[in-house]
Coordinates of C-alpha atoms in Angstrom, one line a residue:
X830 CA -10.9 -34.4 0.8
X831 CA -8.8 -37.4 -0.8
X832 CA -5.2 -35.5 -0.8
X833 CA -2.9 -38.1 -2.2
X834 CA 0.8 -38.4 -1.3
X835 CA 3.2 -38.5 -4.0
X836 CA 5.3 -41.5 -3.8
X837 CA 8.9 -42.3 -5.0
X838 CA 8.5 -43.4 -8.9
X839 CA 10.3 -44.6 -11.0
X840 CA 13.9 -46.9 -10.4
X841 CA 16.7 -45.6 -8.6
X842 CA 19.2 -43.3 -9.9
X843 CA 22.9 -43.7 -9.2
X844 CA 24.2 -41.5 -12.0
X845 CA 27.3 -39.9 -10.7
X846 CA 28.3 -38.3 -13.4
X847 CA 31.6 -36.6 -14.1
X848 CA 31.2 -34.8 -10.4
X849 CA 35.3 -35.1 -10.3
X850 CA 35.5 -32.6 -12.7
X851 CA 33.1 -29.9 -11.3
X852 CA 34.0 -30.6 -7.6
X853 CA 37.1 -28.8 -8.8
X854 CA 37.4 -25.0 -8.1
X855 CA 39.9 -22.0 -8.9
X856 CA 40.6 -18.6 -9.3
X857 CA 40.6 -18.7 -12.7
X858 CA 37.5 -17.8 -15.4
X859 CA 38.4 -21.2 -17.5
X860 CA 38.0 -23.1 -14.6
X861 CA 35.2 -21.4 -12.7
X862 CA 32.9 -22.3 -16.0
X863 CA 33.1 -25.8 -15.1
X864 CA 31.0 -24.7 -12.1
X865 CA 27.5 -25.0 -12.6
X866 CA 25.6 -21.7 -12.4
X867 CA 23.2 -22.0 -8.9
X868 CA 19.4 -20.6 -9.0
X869 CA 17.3 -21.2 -5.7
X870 CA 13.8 -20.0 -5.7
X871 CA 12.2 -19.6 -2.7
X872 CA 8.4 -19.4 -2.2
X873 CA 7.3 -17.4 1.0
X874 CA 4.4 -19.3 3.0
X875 CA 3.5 -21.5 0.3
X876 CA 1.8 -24.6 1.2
X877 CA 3.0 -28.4 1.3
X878 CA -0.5 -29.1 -0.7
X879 CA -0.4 -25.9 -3.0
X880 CA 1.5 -27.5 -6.0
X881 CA -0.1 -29.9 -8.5
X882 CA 3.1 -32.4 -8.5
X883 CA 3.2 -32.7 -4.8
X884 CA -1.2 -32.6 -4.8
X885 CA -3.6 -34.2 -7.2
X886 CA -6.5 -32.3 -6.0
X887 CA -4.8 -29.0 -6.1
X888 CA -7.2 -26.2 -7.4
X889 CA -4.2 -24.4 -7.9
X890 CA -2.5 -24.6 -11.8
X891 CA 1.3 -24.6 -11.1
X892 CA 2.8 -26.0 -14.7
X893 CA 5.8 -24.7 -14.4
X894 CA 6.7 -25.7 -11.1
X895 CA 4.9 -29.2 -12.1
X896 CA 7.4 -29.3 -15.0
X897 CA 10.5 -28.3 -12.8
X898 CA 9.5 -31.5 -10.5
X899 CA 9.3 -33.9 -13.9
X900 CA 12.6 -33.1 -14.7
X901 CA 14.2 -32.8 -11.5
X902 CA 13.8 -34.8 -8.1
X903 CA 11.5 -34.1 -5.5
X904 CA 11.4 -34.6 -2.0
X905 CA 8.7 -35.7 0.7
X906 CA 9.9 -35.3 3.4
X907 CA 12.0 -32.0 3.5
X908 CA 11.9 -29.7 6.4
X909 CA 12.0 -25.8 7.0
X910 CA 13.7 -25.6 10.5
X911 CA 11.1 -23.2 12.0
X912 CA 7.1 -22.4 10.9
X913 CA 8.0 -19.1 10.1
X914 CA 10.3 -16.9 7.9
X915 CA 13.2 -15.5 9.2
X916 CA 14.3 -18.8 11.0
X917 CA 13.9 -20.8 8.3
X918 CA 15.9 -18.3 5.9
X919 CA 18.6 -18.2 8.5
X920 CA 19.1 -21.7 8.5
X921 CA 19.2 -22.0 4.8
X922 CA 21.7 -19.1 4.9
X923 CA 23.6 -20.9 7.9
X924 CA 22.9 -24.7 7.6
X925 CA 22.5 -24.0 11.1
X926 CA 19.1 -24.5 13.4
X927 CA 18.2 -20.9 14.0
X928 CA 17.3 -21.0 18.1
X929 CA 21.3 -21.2 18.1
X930 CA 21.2 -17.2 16.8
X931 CA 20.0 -14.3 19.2
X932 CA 16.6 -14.8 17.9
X933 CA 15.4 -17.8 20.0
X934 CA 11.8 -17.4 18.4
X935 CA 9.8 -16.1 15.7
X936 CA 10.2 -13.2 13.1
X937 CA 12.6 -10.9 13.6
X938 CA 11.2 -7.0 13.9
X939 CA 11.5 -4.0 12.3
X940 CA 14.8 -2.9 12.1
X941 CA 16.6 -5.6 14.2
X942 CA 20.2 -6.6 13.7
X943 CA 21.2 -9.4 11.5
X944 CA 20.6 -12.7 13.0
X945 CA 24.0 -14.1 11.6
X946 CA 27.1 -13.1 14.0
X947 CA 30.1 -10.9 12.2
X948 CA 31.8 -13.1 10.1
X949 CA 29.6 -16.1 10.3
X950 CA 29.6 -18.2 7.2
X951 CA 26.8 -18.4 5.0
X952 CA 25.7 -19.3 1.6
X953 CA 26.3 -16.8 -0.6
X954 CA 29.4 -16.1 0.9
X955 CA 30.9 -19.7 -0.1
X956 CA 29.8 -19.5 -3.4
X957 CA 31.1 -16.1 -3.5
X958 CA 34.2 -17.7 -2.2
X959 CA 34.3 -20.2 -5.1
X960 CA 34.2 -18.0 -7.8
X961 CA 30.4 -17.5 -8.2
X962 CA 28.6 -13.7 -8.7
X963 CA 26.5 -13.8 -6.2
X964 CA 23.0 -11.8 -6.3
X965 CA 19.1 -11.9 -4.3
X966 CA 16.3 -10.5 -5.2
X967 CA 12.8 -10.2 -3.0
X968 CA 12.7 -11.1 0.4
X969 CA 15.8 -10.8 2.7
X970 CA 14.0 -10.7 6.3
X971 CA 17.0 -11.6 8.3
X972 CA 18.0 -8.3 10.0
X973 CA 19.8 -5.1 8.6
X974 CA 20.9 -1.5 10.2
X975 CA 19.9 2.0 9.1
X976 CA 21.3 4.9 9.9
X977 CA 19.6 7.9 10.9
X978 CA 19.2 11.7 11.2
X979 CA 19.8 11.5 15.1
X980 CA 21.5 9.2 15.8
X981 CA 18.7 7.2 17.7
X982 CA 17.5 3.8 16.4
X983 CA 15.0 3.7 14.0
X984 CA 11.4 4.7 14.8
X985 CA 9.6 1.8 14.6
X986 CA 12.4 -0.8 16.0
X987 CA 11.6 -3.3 17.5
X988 CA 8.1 -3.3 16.2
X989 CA 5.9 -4.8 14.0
X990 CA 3.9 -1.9 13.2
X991 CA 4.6 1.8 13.9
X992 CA 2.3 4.7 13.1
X993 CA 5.6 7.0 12.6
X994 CA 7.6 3.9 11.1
X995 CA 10.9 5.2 10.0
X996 CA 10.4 8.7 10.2
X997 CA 14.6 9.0 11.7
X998 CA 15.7 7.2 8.9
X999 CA 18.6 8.9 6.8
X1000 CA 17.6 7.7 3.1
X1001 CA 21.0 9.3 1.7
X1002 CA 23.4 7.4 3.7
X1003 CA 23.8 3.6 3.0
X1004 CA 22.5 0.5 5.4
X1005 CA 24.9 -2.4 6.7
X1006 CA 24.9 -5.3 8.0
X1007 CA 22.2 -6.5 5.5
X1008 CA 22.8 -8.9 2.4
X1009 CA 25.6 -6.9 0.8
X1010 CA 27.8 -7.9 4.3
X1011 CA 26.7 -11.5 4.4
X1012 CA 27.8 -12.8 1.0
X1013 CA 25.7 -11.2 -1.9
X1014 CA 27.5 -9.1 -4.2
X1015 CA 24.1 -7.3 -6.0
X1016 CA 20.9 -7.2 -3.7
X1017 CA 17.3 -5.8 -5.1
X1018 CA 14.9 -6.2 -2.5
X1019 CA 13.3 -5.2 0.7
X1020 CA 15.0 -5.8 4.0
X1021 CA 12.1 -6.6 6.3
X1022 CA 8.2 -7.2 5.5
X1023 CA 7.1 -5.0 8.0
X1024 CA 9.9 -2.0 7.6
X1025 CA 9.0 -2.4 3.7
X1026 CA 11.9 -0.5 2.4
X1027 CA 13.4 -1.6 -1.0
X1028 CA 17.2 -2.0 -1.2
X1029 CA 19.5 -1.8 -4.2
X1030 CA 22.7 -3.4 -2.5
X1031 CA 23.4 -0.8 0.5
X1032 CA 20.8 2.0 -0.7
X1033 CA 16.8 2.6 -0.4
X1034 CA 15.8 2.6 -3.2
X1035 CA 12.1 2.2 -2.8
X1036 CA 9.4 1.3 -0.4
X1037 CA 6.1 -0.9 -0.9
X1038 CA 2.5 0.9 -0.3
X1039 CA 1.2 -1.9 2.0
X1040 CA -2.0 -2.0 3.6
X1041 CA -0.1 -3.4 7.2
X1042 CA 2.7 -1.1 7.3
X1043 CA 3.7 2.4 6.6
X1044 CA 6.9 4.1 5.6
X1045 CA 5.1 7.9 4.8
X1046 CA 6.8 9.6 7.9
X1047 CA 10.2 9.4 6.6
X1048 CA 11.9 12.5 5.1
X1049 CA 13.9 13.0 1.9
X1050 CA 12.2 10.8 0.1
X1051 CA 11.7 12.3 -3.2
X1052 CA 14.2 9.8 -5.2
X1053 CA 12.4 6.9 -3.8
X1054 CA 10.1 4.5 -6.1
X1055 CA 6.7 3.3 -4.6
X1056 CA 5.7 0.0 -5.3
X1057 CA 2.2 -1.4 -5.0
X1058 CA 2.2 -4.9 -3.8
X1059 CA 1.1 -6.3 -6.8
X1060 CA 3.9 -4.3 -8.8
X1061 CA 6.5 -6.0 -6.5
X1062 CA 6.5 -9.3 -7.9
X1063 CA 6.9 -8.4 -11.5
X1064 CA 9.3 -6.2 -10.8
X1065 CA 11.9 -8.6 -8.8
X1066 CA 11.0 -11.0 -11.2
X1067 CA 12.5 -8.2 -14.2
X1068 CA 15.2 -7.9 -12.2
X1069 CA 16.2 -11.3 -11.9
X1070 CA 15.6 -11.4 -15.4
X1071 CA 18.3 -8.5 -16.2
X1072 CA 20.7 -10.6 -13.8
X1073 CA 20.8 -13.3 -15.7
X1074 CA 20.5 -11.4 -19.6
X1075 CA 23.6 -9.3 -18.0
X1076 CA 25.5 -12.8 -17.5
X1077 CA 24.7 -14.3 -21.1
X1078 CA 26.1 -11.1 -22.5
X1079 CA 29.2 -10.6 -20.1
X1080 CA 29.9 -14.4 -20.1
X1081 CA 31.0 -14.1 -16.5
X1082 CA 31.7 -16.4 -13.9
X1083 CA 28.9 -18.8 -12.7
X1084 CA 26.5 -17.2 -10.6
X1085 CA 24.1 -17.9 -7.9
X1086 CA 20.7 -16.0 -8.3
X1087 CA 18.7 -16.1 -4.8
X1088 CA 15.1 -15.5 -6.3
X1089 CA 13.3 -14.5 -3.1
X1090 CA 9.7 -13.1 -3.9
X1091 CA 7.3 -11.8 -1.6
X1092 CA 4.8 -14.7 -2.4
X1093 CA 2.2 -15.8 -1.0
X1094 CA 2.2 -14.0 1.9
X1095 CA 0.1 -11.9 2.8
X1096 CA -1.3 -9.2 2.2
X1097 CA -2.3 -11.0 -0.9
X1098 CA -1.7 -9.0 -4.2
X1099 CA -1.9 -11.1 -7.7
X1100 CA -1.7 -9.1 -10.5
X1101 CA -5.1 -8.1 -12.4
X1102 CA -4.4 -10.3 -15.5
X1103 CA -4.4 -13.2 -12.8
X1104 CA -7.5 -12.1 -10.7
X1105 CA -9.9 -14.5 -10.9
X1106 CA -7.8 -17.6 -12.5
X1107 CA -8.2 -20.0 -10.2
X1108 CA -10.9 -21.8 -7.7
X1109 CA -8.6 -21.6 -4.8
X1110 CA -9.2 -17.4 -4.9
X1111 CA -7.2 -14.9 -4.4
X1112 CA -4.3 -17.1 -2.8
X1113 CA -4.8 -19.0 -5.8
X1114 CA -4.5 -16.8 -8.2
X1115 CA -1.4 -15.6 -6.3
X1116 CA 0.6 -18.8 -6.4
X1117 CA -0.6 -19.3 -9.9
X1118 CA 1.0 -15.9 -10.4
X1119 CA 4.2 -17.2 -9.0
X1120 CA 4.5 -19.8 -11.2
X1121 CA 4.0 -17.8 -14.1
X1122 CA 6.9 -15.5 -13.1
X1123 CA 9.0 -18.7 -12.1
X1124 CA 8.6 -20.0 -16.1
X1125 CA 9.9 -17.0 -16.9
X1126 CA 13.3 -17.5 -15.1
X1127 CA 12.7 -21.1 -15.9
X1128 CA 12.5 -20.5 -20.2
X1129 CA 15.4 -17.7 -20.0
X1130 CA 17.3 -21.0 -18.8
X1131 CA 16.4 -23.3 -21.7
X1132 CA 16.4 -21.0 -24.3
X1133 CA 19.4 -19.8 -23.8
X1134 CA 21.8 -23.2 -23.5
X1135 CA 22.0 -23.0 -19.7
X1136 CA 20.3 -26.2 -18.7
X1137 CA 22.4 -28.6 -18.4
X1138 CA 25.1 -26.6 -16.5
X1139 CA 22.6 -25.0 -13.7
X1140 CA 21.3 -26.0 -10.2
X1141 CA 17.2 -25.2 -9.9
X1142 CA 16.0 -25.5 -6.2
X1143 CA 13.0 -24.5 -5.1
X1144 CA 11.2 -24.6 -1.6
X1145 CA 9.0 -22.0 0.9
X1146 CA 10.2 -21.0 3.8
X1147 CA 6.9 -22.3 5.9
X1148 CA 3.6 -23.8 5.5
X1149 CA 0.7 -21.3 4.2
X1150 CA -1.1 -19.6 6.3
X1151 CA -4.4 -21.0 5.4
X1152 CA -6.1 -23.9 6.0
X1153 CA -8.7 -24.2 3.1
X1154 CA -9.0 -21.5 0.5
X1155 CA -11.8 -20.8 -2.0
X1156 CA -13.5 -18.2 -4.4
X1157 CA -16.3 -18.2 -2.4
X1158 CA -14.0 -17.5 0.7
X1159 CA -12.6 -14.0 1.8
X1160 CA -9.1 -14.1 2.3
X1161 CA -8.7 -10.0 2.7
X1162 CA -9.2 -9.8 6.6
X1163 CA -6.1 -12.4 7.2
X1164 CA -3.3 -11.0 9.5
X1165 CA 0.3 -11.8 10.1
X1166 CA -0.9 -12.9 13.7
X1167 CA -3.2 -15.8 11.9
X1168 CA -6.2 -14.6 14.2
X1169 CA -7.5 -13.4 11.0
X1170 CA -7.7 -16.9 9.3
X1171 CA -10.9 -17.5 10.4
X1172 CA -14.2 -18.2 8.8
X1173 CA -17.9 -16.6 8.6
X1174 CA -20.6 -18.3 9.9
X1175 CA -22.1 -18.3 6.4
X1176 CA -18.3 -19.5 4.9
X1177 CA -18.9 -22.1 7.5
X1178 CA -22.1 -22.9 6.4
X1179 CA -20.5 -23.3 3.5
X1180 CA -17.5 -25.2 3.6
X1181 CA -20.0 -27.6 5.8
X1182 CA -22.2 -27.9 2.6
X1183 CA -19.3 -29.3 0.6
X1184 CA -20.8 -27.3 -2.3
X1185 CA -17.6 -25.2 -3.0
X1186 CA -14.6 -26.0 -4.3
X1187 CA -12.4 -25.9 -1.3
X1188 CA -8.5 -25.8 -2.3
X1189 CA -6.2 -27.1 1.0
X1190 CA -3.0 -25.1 0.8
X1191 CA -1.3 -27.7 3.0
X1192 CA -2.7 -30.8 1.8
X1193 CA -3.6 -33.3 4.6
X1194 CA -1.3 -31.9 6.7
X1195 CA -2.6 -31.0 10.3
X1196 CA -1.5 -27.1 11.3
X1197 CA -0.5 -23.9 8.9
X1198 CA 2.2 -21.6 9.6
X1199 CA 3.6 -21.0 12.8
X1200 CA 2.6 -24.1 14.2
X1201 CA 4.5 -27.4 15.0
X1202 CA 2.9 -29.3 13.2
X1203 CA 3.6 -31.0 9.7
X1204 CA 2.0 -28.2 7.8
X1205 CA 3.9 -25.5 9.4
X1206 CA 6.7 -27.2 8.9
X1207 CA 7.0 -29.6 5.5
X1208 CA 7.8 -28.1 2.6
X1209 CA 8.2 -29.4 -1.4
X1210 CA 11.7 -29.4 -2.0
X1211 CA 12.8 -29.8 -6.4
X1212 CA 16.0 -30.3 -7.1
X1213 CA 17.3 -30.3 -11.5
X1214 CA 20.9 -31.1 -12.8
X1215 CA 20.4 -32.8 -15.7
X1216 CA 22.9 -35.4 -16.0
X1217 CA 23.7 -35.3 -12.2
X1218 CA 20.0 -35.5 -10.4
X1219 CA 17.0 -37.9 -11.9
X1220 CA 14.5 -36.6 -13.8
X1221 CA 11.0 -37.6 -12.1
X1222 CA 11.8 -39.4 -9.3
X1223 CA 10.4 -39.0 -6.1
X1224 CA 12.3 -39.1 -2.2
X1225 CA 11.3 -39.4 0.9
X1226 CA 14.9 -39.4 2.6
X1227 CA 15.0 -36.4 5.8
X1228 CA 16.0 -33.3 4.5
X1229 CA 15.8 -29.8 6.1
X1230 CA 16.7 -26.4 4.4
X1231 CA 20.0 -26.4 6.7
X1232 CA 21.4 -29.3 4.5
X1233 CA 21.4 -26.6 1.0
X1234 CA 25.0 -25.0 2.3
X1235 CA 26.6 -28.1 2.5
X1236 CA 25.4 -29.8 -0.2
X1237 CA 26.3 -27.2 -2.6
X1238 CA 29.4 -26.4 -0.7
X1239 CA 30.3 -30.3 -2.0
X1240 CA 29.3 -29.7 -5.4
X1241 CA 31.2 -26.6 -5.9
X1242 CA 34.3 -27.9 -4.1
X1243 CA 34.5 -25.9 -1.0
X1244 CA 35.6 -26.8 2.5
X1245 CA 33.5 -25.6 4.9
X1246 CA 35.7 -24.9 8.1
X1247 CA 35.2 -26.8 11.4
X1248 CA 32.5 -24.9 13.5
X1249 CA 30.3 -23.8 10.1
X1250 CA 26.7 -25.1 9.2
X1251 CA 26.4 -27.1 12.5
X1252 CA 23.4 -28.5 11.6
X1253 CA 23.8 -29.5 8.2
X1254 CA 24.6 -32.4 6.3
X1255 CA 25.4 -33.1 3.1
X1256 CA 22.4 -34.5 1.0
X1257 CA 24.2 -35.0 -2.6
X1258 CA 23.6 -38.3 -2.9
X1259 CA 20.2 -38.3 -2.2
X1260 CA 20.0 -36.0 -4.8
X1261 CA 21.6 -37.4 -6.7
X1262 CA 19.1 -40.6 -6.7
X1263 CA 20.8 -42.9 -4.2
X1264 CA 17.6 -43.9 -1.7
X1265 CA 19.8 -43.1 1.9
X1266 CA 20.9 -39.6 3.5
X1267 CA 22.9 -39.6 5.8
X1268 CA 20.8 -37.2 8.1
X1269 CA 19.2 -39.1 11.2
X1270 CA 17.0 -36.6 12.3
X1271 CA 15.2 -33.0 11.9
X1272 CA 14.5 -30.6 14.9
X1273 CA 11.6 -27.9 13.8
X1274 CA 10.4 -25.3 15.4
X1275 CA 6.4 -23.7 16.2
X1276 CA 7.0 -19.8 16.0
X1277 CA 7.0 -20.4 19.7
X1278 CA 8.6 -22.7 21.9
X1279 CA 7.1 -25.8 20.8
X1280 CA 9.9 -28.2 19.3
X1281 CA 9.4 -31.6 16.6
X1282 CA 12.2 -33.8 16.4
X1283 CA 11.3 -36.1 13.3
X1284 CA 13.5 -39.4 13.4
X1285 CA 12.4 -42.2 11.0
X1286 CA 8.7 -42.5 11.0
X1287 CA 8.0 -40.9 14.0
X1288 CA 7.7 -37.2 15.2
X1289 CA 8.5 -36.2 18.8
X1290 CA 6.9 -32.9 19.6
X1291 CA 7.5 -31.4 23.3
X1292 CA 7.3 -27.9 24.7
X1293 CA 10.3 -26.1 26.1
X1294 CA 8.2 -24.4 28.5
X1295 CA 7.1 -28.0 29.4
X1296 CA 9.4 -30.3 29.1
X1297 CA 8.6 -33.6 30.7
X1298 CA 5.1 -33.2 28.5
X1299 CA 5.1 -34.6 25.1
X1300 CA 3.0 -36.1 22.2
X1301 CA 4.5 -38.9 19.6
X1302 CA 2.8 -39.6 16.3
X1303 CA 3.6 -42.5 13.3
X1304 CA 4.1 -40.1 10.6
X1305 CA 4.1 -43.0 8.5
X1306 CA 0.5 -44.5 9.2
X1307 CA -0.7 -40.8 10.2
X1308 CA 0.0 -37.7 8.3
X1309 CA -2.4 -36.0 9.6
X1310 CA -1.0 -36.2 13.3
X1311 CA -4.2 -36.9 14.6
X1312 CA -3.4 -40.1 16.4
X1313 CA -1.2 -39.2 19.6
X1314 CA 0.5 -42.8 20.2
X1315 CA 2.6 -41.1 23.6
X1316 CA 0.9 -44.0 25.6
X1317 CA 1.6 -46.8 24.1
X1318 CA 4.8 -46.1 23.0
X1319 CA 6.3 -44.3 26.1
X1320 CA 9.9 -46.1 25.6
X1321 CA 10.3 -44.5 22.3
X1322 CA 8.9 -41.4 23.4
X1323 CA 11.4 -41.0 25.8
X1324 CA 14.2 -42.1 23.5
X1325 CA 13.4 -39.3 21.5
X1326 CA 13.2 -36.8 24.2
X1327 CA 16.4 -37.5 24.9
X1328 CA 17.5 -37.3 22.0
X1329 CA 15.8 -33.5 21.1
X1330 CA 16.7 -31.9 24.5
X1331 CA 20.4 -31.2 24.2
X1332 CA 19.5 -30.0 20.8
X1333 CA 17.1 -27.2 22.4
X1334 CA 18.9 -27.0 25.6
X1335 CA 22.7 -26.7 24.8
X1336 CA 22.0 -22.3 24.1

């Protein structure tokens, strides 16, 4: 399978704009309209290889997002922290490396507090702070408390699947420390995959029928709204949707509008007008979805005047949890374990054959979600400004989803104190066009505790539980990570291990 790299086009961009004027912020409404308005869209488990900008051989039609990345700039080597999802959304919430939290590894659990500290800093808390009307909508996943009828924690906690899942819960009483106490001022979405229940800000509201999980135990549930999977996406997507009609209409202050959907993980649910759509199956059909509901957001923009004063980012959180997907391949038995991802003998046979169509959610990229390697870890990363960031042009500075907090802290003028996003740099000017960051390195993270630390062209990737054992590979010359160079490089090796271990040692 020939999956070809996108490379940097096109001539440098140095455009800096009139930045003097937005970096300004105040109180007031006159001057918070300067701002731009701030819409991050983040894919969950989408694949490195999945979109048709970032993969030629893509079976997978993505125009919107493929539009998004011609008008914007898009990055090559841009980092989620962690393989999984609620590490990599802390440090995009944090611009801190997640291991630093109470959750040294992996998901957080059904009903577990949130990973950020009382009072920590995040995201939508500085824009909030600037002036901005904050709201999410999806996929929160980064710890939240409910109350209950007795008192006790919540049956299920802890877990990743309960039989009596939430039967304690108190449904009437509002939840706390979720996204309503960590910077977002309207919140429509659930808390937790597994836990599955829906929040409106503070209150359930709903709860998603999923084949993994079950909420039915609970009592005093009459007022809330059942979702089936597939309903879930449209209906965050309408949400979002109100959100911004809401702002044209009020004229309010800039706003930052978290579009978090539940997509494509799995269990995977695409809608029955997209069944079928692609040759890359049913997680085909469901990133195709996305994109369909991401034009939406995308064409409320343009049509009505917002363009050229709003921020579009998009990124996933992981790499997909496949390796190769198909028509001819089922893709129903996969579980959030990833034992599941494996094939048939007679899928074997065929993939063997070479006389499918065989769509590779991660591209060349050795690994999938959860693992250490590149495609667990990479993901596309689009930035648009027009006017500020180049249209069509293509990066391969370091990046890593830590860097977002600063980087629109800059933009937006706001100081972050001494001690905040302790991993994060400010990445403006690569967006901007200029060819160097200023970030030296990137740390990821396996779902265990297997650690990267990507510096230049090289990767470093050593386990905790092992620490004098490591492997090295020339990202540059080998994408795939298939050559381990450890050997004949040993001085570099251990230059880099050095390097990496007070980051994973210093908790």
């Amino acid at each position: 399978m020939n999956f070809k790299y996108r490379r940097q086009l096109g001539k440098r961009f140095l455009g800096i704009g009139v930045l003097g004027l937005i970096l300004l912020s105040s109180c007031n409404q006159e001057t918070n309209q300067k701002l731009p308005n701030i819409i991050f869209i983040f894919a969950d488990d989408l694949g490195y290889g999945d979109l048709g900008a970032y993969n030629e051989e893509s079976l997978i039609p993505t125009p919107n997002l493929d539009k998004l990345a011609a008008e914007g700039i898009s990055l090559t080597n841009a980092y989620c922290p962690v393989s999984v999802c609620s590490p990599s959304r802390y440090a995009l919430m944090t611009g801190t490396y997640p291991w630093r939290s109470w959750n040294k590894h992996g998901v957080l659990r059904n009903y577990s507090k949130s990973m950020m500290e009382p009072g920590q800093l995040t995201l939508p808390q500085i824009l909030k702070d600037a002036g901005y009307v904050t709201a999410g909508f999806g996929k929160w996943h980064l710890g939240a408390q409910f109350p209950t009828l007795d008192g006790e924690k919540p049956v299920g906690h802890g877990t990743f699947f309960h039989e009596d899942n939430g039967a304690n819960i108190d449904l009437s009483k509002p939840v706390w420390d979720g996204p309503i106490d960590h910077g977002f001022m309207h919140w429509v979405g659930f808390s937790c995959a597994s836990e599955c229940w829906v929040l409106t800000d503070k209150m359930v509201t709903g709860t998603i029928d999923h084949d993994f999980y079950t909420t039915e135990k609970a009592q005093n549930q009459e007022h809330i709204r059942h979702f089936g999977l597939d309903e879930y996406l449209p209906y965050v997507t309408d949400k979002s949707m109100e959100f911004l009609k809401d702002h044209v209409a009020s004229k309010d202050d800039p706003f930052f509008l978290y579009y978090s959907p539940y997509v494509p993980h799995i269990p995977l649910a695409p809608g029955k007008e997209f069944d079928g759509k692609t040759d890359a199956g049913t997680y085909g059909d469901y990133v195709h979805e996305l994109d369909v509901r991401i034009g939406q957001i995308l064409r409320f923009v343009e049509e009505n005047d917002l363009s050229d004063n709003t921020i579009i980012m998009f990124a996933s959180d992981n790499g997909s949890t496949f390796s190769l997907t198909s028509r001819f391949l089922d893709t129903s038995n996969t579980t959030n374990n990833l034992s599941g991802n494996q094939f048939s003998d007679e899928e074997q046979a065929l993939i063997d054959s070479d006389t499918i169509p065989l769509h590779a959610p991660n591209g060349i990229l050795k690994g999938r979600k959860g693992s250490i390697w590149e495609g667990g870890v990479r993901t596309p990363f689009i930035a648009k400004w027009p006017g500020h960031f180049p249209a069509g042009q293509w990066s391969g500075e370091l990046f890593a989803l830590n860097d977002v907090m600063p980087t629109l802290a800059s933009i937006v003028g706001f100081s972050l104190p001494e001690g905040s996003a302790k991993d994060a740099y400010d990445m403006l000017p690569v967006l901007q066009g200029n060819e160097k960051g200023n970030r030296p390195n990137v740390v990821v993270q396996s779902s265990g505790n297997a650690f990267g630390f990507r510096k230049g062209d090289y990767k470093f990737i050593l386990s905790k539980d092992s620490l004098k054992v490591g492997q090295l590979y020339d990202l540059a010359n080998d994408p795939s990570e298939t050559n381990d160079i450890i050997e004949a490089r040993m001085d570099l090796a251990k230059a880099m291990r050095d390097e990496l271990l007070p980051y994973i040692t210093e908790n």
